[in-house]
Amino acid sequence: MANQGMNDASPARKGSITHVIFDMDGLLLDTEKFYTEVQEIILARYNKTFDWSLKAKMMGKKAIEAARVFVEETGISDSLSAEDFLVEREDMLQKMFPTSDLMPGASRLIHHLHENGIPICVATGTHKRHFDLKTQRHSKLFSLMHHIVRGDDPEVKQGKPSPDIFLAAANRFEGGPVDPQRILVFEDAPSGVLAAKNAGMSVVMVPDARLDSSYYQVADQVLSSLFEFRPADWGLPRFENASTKLD
Ligand SMILES: O=P(O)(O)OC[C@H](O)CO
Ligand SMILES: [Mg+2]
């Protein structure tokens, strides 16, 4: 269970948030389990097991960057290249992605911020083709986003932990670029939390409970679920029961 403490963001900074950026996989959508499943299947062929220390190094990254980590860290790169790994897992992922569910509290928080006029967007390492499969059951909810930046965007030269994707997201808000100090990022992955901090933004981390807690330290706040987020901690409008939709 994640601790729910606040780390180092100053009280002044917490009151200055005007814009919000959401990660997608593992934060808004319960899609990380699909990657875990196919990676377990592929590794089993080499009599190896997939664990959360490897997962922590892959999640949040662009596909090819995560694939390189996978074949190198598991020592199978002589038998399976990163490119072939991506081809091999593709059929399985394409069947899984359209079944993607929302993470608990995602719908409530997105509706709440949108109804209160807080500009929101998505910054996801995933590329457009996978994004479309993952979100096909949730297009209404994602239409509330001011914009969406994906990993294959030309402005995203390097994946997380590079700040590229969050800086691109900050640039595209109305009247952008928005000052990073005014932006709050929600992330589940260690690489994503680092990317947001590298961009100079504040980060709420909502990690999977299996992730080692040593990764919590970089985040400004760590929550077990989006349901536990209290907007007033960051100077954002409080939840009013009547105007929010529960998952
Ligand atoms: O967590 P996201 O949304 O940046 O997605 C990254 C990969 O597609 C999955 O780890
Ligand atoms: Mg993620």
mmCIF file of C-alpha atoms and ligand atoms in Angstrom:
data_model
loop_
_atom_site.group_PDB
_atom_site.id
_atom_site.type_symbol
_atom_site.label_atom_id
_atom_site.label_comp_id
_atom_site.label_asym_id
_atom_site.label_seq_id
_atom_site.Cartn_x
_atom_site.Cartn_y
_atom_site.Cartn_z
ATOM 1 C CA MET A 1 0.000 0.000 0.000
ATOM 2 C CA ALA A 2 1.403 3.367 -1.005
ATOM 3 C CA ASN A 3 1.966 5.912 1.727
ATOM 4 C CA GLN A 4 -0.259 8.916 1.307
ATOM 5 C CA GLY A 5 2.192 11.541 2.504
ATOM 6 C CA MET A 6 3.181 14.757 0.831
ATOM 7 C CA ASN A 7 6.869 15.062 0.000
ATOM 8 C CA ASP A 8 8.767 18.224 -0.855
ATOM 9 C CA ALA A 9 6.491 20.517 -2.928
ATOM 10 C CA SER A 10 6.166 23.804 -1.034
ATOM 11 C CA PRO A 11 2.734 24.983 0.207
ATOM 12 C CA ALA A 12 3.022 28.030 -2.096
ATOM 13 C CA ARG A 13 3.586 25.767 -5.057
ATOM 14 C CA LYS A 14 0.662 23.553 -4.130
ATOM 15 C CA GLY A 15 -1.623 26.565 -4.276
ATOM 16 C CA SER A 16 -0.384 27.656 -7.701
ATOM 17 C CA ILE A 17 -1.614 24.702 -9.781
ATOM 18 C CA THR A 18 -3.791 25.773 -12.716
ATOM 19 C CA HIS A 19 -3.363 22.897 -15.217
ATOM 20 C CA VAL A 20 -3.297 19.095 -14.948
ATOM 21 C CA ILE A 21 -1.565 16.460 -17.110
ATOM 22 C CA PHE A 22 -2.551 12.799 -16.860
ATOM 23 C CA ASP A 23 -0.424 9.801 -17.749
ATOM 24 C CA MET A 24 -2.576 7.059 -19.308
ATOM 25 C CA ASP A 25 -1.366 3.443 -19.010
ATOM 26 C CA GLY A 26 -1.627 2.258 -15.419
ATOM 27 C CA LEU A 27 -2.969 5.659 -14.291
ATOM 28 C CA LEU A 28 -6.214 6.289 -16.193
ATOM 29 C CA LEU A 29 -6.455 2.875 -17.875
ATOM 30 C CA ASP A 30 -5.804 -0.558 -16.366
ATOM 31 C CA THR A 31 -3.529 -1.559 -19.240
ATOM 32 C CA GLU A 32 -0.215 -2.300 -17.508
ATOM 33 C CA LYS A 33 -1.531 -5.799 -16.685
ATOM 34 C CA PHE A 34 -1.648 -6.595 -20.416
ATOM 35 C CA TYR A 35 2.021 -5.764 -20.891
ATOM 36 C CA THR A 36 2.888 -7.836 -17.809
ATOM 37 C CA GLU A 37 0.923 -10.828 -19.092
ATOM 38 C CA VAL A 38 2.479 -10.942 -22.570
ATOM 39 C CA GLN A 39 5.969 -10.396 -21.179
ATOM 40 C CA GLU A 40 5.479 -13.304 -18.762
ATOM 41 C CA ILE A 41 4.368 -15.520 -21.666
ATOM 42 C CA ILE A 42 7.361 -14.593 -23.836
ATOM 43 C CA LEU A 43 9.900 -14.990 -21.015
ATOM 44 C CA ALA A 44 8.473 -18.384 -20.011
ATOM 45 C CA ARG A 45 9.699 -19.653 -23.392
ATOM 46 C CA TYR A 46 13.219 -18.889 -22.261
ATOM 47 C CA ASN A 47 12.595 -20.489 -18.813
ATOM 48 C CA LYS A 48 12.753 -17.064 -17.176
ATOM 49 C CA THR A 49 10.277 -15.209 -14.992
ATOM 50 C CA PHE A 50 9.133 -11.598 -15.278
ATOM 51 C CA ASP A 51 9.260 -9.625 -12.049
ATOM 52 C CA TRP A 52 8.420 -6.161 -10.787
ATOM 53 C CA SER A 53 12.014 -4.961 -10.649
ATOM 54 C CA LEU A 54 12.117 -5.369 -14.452
ATOM 55 C CA LYS A 55 8.574 -4.039 -14.828
ATOM 56 C CA ALA A 56 9.628 -0.870 -12.970
ATOM 57 C CA LYS A 57 12.362 -0.223 -15.539
ATOM 58 C CA MET A 58 10.067 -0.719 -18.552
ATOM 59 C CA MET A 59 6.779 0.935 -17.668
ATOM 60 C CA GLY A 60 5.975 4.381 -18.992
ATOM 61 C CA LYS A 61 8.596 4.219 -21.745
ATOM 62 C CA LYS A 62 8.127 4.256 -25.509
ATOM 63 C CA ALA A 63 7.644 0.738 -26.893
ATOM 64 C CA ILE A 64 11.087 0.368 -28.504
ATOM 65 C CA GLU A 65 12.845 1.834 -25.456
ATOM 66 C CA ALA A 66 11.015 -0.573 -23.119
ATOM 67 C CA ALA A 67 11.714 -3.466 -25.514
ATOM 68 C CA ARG A 68 15.458 -2.803 -25.388
ATOM 69 C CA VAL A 69 15.362 -2.853 -21.575
ATOM 70 C CA PHE A 70 13.420 -6.142 -21.707
ATOM 71 C CA VAL A 71 15.769 -8.133 -23.967
ATOM 72 C CA GLU A 72 18.927 -6.718 -22.404
ATOM 73 C CA GLU A 73 17.972 -7.059 -18.725
ATOM 74 C CA THR A 74 16.704 -10.606 -19.202
ATOM 75 C CA GLY A 75 19.805 -11.629 -21.161
ATOM 76 C CA ILE A 76 17.865 -12.876 -24.190
ATOM 77 C CA SER A 77 19.031 -10.239 -26.683
ATOM 78 C CA ASP A 78 21.151 -12.799 -28.611
ATOM 79 C CA SER A 79 18.008 -14.866 -29.271
ATOM 80 C CA LEU A 80 15.387 -12.115 -29.552
ATOM 81 C CA SER A 81 15.979 -8.555 -30.731
ATOM 82 C CA ALA A 82 13.971 -5.648 -29.304
ATOM 83 C CA GLU A 83 12.289 -5.216 -32.691
ATOM 84 C CA ASP A 84 11.317 -8.920 -32.906
ATOM 85 C CA PHE A 85 10.030 -8.795 -29.325
ATOM 86 C CA LEU A 86 7.657 -5.992 -30.330
ATOM 87 C CA VAL A 87 6.413 -7.997 -33.331
ATOM 88 C CA GLU A 88 5.941 -11.100 -31.198
ATOM 89 C CA ARG A 89 3.826 -9.428 -28.524
ATOM 90 C CA GLU A 90 1.726 -7.395 -30.962
ATOM 91 C CA ASP A 91 -0.984 -9.979 -31.766
ATOM 92 C CA MET A 92 -1.638 -10.619 -28.077
ATOM 93 C CA LEU A 93 -1.734 -6.922 -27.178
ATOM 94 C CA GLN A 94 -4.075 -6.065 -30.047
ATOM 95 C CA LYS A 95 -6.626 -8.519 -28.692
ATOM 96 C CA MET A 96 -6.289 -7.237 -25.119
ATOM 97 C CA PHE A 97 -6.249 -3.455 -25.570
ATOM 98 C CA PRO A 98 -9.881 -3.023 -26.707
ATOM 99 C CA THR A 99 -11.000 -4.552 -23.370
ATOM 100 C CA SER A 100 -9.195 -1.847 -21.333
ATOM 101 C CA ASP A 101 -10.984 -0.718 -18.170
ATOM 102 C CA LEU A 102 -10.655 2.612 -16.390
ATOM 103 C CA MET A 103 -8.617 2.755 -13.183
ATOM 104 C CA PRO A 104 -10.630 3.450 -10.002
ATOM 105 C CA GLY A 105 -11.390 7.142 -9.558
ATOM 106 C CA ALA A 106 -10.258 8.164 -13.064
ATOM 107 C CA SER A 107 -13.705 9.048 -14.379
ATOM 108 C CA ARG A 108 -14.668 10.960 -11.235
ATOM 109 C CA LEU A 109 -11.480 13.061 -11.240
ATOM 110 C CA ILE A 110 -11.557 13.846 -14.976
ATOM 111 C CA HIS A 111 -15.211 14.932 -14.799
ATOM 112 C CA HIS A 112 -14.563 16.986 -11.672
ATOM 113 C CA LEU A 113 -11.642 18.941 -13.142
ATOM 114 C CA HIS A 114 -13.399 19.432 -16.478
ATOM 115 C CA GLU A 115 -16.627 20.654 -14.852
ATOM 116 C CA ASN A 116 -14.596 23.113 -12.790
ATOM 117 C CA GLY A 117 -12.811 24.545 -15.819
ATOM 118 C CA ILE A 118 -9.353 23.184 -15.006
ATOM 119 C CA PRO A 119 -7.552 22.532 -18.320
ATOM 120 C CA ILE A 120 -6.583 18.856 -18.543
ATOM 121 C CA CYS A 121 -4.646 16.766 -21.058
ATOM 122 C CA VAL A 122 -2.990 13.365 -21.501
ATOM 123 C CA ALA A 123 0.732 12.666 -22.026
ATOM 124 C CA THR A 124 1.238 8.978 -22.781
ATOM 125 C CA GLY A 125 4.267 7.064 -24.010
ATOM 126 C CA THR A 126 1.998 4.852 -26.074
ATOM 127 C CA HIS A 127 1.786 5.379 -29.851
ATOM 128 C CA LYS A 128 -1.338 6.343 -31.807
ATOM 129 C CA ARG A 129 -2.346 2.884 -33.026
ATOM 130 C CA HIS A 130 -2.274 1.418 -29.508
ATOM 131 C CA PHE A 131 -3.854 4.554 -28.060
ATOM 132 C CA ASP A 132 -6.845 4.136 -30.372
ATOM 133 C CA LEU A 133 -7.310 0.478 -29.358
ATOM 134 C CA LYS A 134 -6.986 1.199 -25.634
ATOM 135 C CA THR A 135 -9.405 4.128 -25.611
ATOM 136 C CA GLN A 136 -12.071 2.855 -28.006
ATOM 137 C CA ARG A 137 -14.503 2.135 -25.134
ATOM 138 C CA HIS A 138 -13.690 5.459 -23.430
ATOM 139 C CA SER A 139 -13.793 8.023 -26.228
ATOM 140 C CA LYS A 140 -16.359 10.202 -24.424
ATOM 141 C CA LEU A 141 -14.165 10.541 -21.351
ATOM 142 C CA PHE A 142 -11.015 11.227 -23.376
ATOM 143 C CA SER A 143 -12.888 13.864 -25.393
ATOM 144 C CA LEU A 144 -12.860 15.991 -22.214
ATOM 145 C CA MET A 145 -9.088 16.380 -22.602
ATOM 146 C CA HIS A 146 -7.921 19.676 -24.126
ATOM 147 C CA HIS A 147 -5.274 17.709 -26.053
ATOM 148 C CA ILE A 148 -3.439 14.402 -26.073
ATOM 149 C CA VAL A 149 0.300 13.911 -26.631
ATOM 150 C CA ARG A 150 1.465 10.400 -27.556
ATOM 151 C CA GLY A 151 4.890 8.799 -27.624
ATOM 152 C CA ASP A 152 5.114 8.905 -31.434
ATOM 153 C CA ASP A 153 4.522 12.675 -31.529
ATOM 154 C CA PRO A 154 7.326 14.430 -33.505
ATOM 155 C CA GLU A 155 7.965 16.766 -30.538
ATOM 156 C CA VAL A 156 8.677 13.785 -28.273
ATOM 157 C CA LYS A 157 12.277 13.039 -29.260
ATOM 158 C CA GLN A 158 12.942 10.835 -26.245
ATOM 159 C CA GLY A 159 10.526 8.905 -24.054
ATOM 160 C CA LYS A 160 10.107 9.259 -20.282
ATOM 161 C CA PRO A 161 12.200 9.959 -18.148
ATOM 162 C CA SER A 162 13.063 12.701 -20.666
ATOM 163 C CA PRO A 163 10.835 15.751 -20.019
ATOM 164 C CA ASP A 164 9.994 16.022 -23.756
ATOM 165 C CA ILE A 165 6.425 14.719 -23.556
ATOM 166 C CA PHE A 166 5.405 16.860 -20.574
ATOM 167 C CA LEU A 167 6.957 19.995 -22.073
ATOM 168 C CA ALA A 168 5.112 19.316 -25.352
ATOM 169 C CA ALA A 169 1.906 18.897 -23.342
ATOM 170 C CA ALA A 170 2.519 22.201 -21.498
ATOM 171 C CA ASN A 171 3.066 24.004 -24.823
ATOM 172 C CA ARG A 172 -0.308 22.969 -26.236
ATOM 173 C CA PHE A 173 -2.652 24.322 -23.578
ATOM 174 C CA GLU A 174 -4.639 27.439 -24.508
ATOM 175 C CA GLY A 175 -2.247 30.391 -24.328
ATOM 176 C CA GLY A 176 0.679 27.970 -23.841
ATOM 177 C CA PRO A 177 3.360 27.299 -22.965
ATOM 178 C CA VAL A 178 2.106 27.026 -19.386
ATOM 179 C CA ASP A 179 4.695 27.563 -16.621
ATOM 180 C CA PRO A 180 5.679 24.050 -15.386
ATOM 181 C CA GLN A 181 5.315 25.289 -11.807
ATOM 182 C CA ARG A 182 1.597 25.651 -12.463
ATOM 183 C CA ILE A 183 1.193 22.082 -13.698
ATOM 184 C CA LEU A 184 0.314 18.983 -11.687
ATOM 185 C CA VAL A 185 1.095 15.615 -13.278
ATOM 186 C CA PHE A 186 -0.506 12.282 -12.328
ATOM 187 C CA GLU A 187 1.749 9.274 -12.988
ATOM 188 C CA ASP A 188 2.097 5.604 -12.063
ATOM 189 C CA ALA A 189 5.560 4.821 -13.431
ATOM 190 C CA PRO A 190 9.017 5.660 -12.037
ATOM 191 C CA SER A 191 10.143 6.908 -15.481
ATOM 192 C CA GLY A 192 7.051 9.109 -15.709
ATOM 193 C CA VAL A 193 7.511 10.629 -12.268
ATOM 194 C CA LEU A 194 11.122 11.451 -13.184
ATOM 195 C CA ALA A 195 10.042 12.928 -16.529
ATOM 196 C CA ALA A 196 7.577 15.257 -14.811
ATOM 197 C CA LYS A 197 10.185 16.365 -12.252
ATOM 198 C CA ASN A 198 12.717 16.848 -15.090
ATOM 199 C CA ALA A 199 10.125 19.139 -16.685
ATOM 200 C CA GLY A 200 9.917 21.161 -13.445
ATOM 201 C CA MET A 201 6.366 20.060 -12.616
ATOM 202 C CA SER A 202 4.724 18.705 -9.444
ATOM 203 C CA VAL A 203 3.769 15.018 -9.437
ATOM 204 C CA VAL A 204 1.179 12.881 -7.711
ATOM 205 C CA MET A 205 2.231 9.238 -8.026
ATOM 206 C CA VAL A 206 -0.387 6.477 -7.962
ATOM 207 C CA PRO A 207 1.780 3.359 -8.133
ATOM 208 C CA ASP A 208 0.805 -0.280 -8.363
ATOM 209 C CA ALA A 209 1.152 -1.731 -4.851
ATOM 210 C CA ARG A 210 3.762 -4.203 -6.191
ATOM 211 C CA LEU A 211 6.185 -1.430 -7.153
ATOM 212 C CA ASP A 212 9.103 -1.092 -4.730
ATOM 213 C CA SER A 213 8.506 1.843 -2.382
ATOM 214 C CA SER A 214 12.030 3.187 -3.045
ATOM 215 C CA TYR A 215 10.515 4.682 -6.219
ATOM 216 C CA TYR A 216 8.143 6.858 -4.183
ATOM 217 C CA GLN A 217 10.763 9.356 -3.078
ATOM 218 C CA VAL A 218 10.826 11.507 -6.205
ATOM 219 C CA ALA A 219 7.066 12.175 -6.188
ATOM 220 C CA ASP A 220 5.476 15.094 -4.326
ATOM 221 C CA GLN A 221 2.550 12.969 -3.177
ATOM 222 C CA VAL A 222 1.902 9.218 -3.303
ATOM 223 C CA LEU A 223 -1.632 7.808 -3.319
ATOM 224 C CA SER A 224 -3.044 4.275 -3.426
ATOM 225 C CA SER A 225 -5.832 5.281 -5.796
ATOM 226 C CA LEU A 226 -7.142 8.336 -7.645
ATOM 227 C CA PHE A 227 -10.128 8.150 -5.290
ATOM 228 C CA GLU A 228 -7.789 9.330 -2.514
ATOM 229 C CA PHE A 229 -6.806 12.545 -4.301
ATOM 230 C CA ARG A 230 -7.946 15.649 -2.447
ATOM 231 C CA PRO A 231 -7.908 18.567 -4.902
ATOM 232 C CA ALA A 232 -7.799 21.099 -2.055
ATOM 233 C CA ASP A 233 -4.301 19.796 -1.115
ATOM 234 C CA TRP A 234 -3.186 21.488 -4.344
ATOM 235 C CA GLY A 235 -5.440 24.541 -4.252
ATOM 236 C CA LEU A 236 -7.828 22.967 -6.769
ATOM 237 C CA PRO A 237 -11.657 22.990 -6.381
ATOM 238 C CA ARG A 238 -12.996 20.497 -3.841
ATOM 239 C CA PHE A 239 -15.244 17.626 -4.833
ATOM 240 C CA GLU A 240 -18.946 18.423 -4.563
ATOM 241 C CA ASN A 241 -21.018 15.214 -4.548
ATOM 242 C CA ALA A 242 -23.679 16.610 -6.841
ATOM 243 C CA SER A 243 -21.276 17.537 -9.632
ATOM 244 C CA THR A 244 -19.113 14.431 -9.749
ATOM 245 C CA LYS A 245 -19.729 11.094 -11.386
ATOM 246 C CA LEU A 246 -18.580 8.001 -9.504
ATOM 247 C CA ASP A 247 -16.924 5.113 -11.339
HETATM 248 O O1 LIG B 1 2.151 5.041 -18.979
HETATM 249 P P1 LIG B 1 2.023 5.654 -20.330
HETATM 250 O O2 LIG B 1 0.614 6.085 -20.657
HETATM 251 O O3 LIG B 1 3.043 6.720 -20.599
HETATM 252 O O4 LIG B 1 2.301 4.470 -21.422
HETATM 253 C C1 LIG B 1 3.563 3.906 -21.594
HETATM 254 C C2 LIG B 1 3.480 2.510 -22.175
HETATM 255 O O5 LIG B 1 2.612 2.444 -23.251
HETATM 256 C C3 LIG B 1 3.104 1.478 -21.160
HETATM 257 O O6 LIG B 1 4.005 1.387 -20.105
HETATM 258 MG MG MG B 2 1.756 4.985 -16.946
#
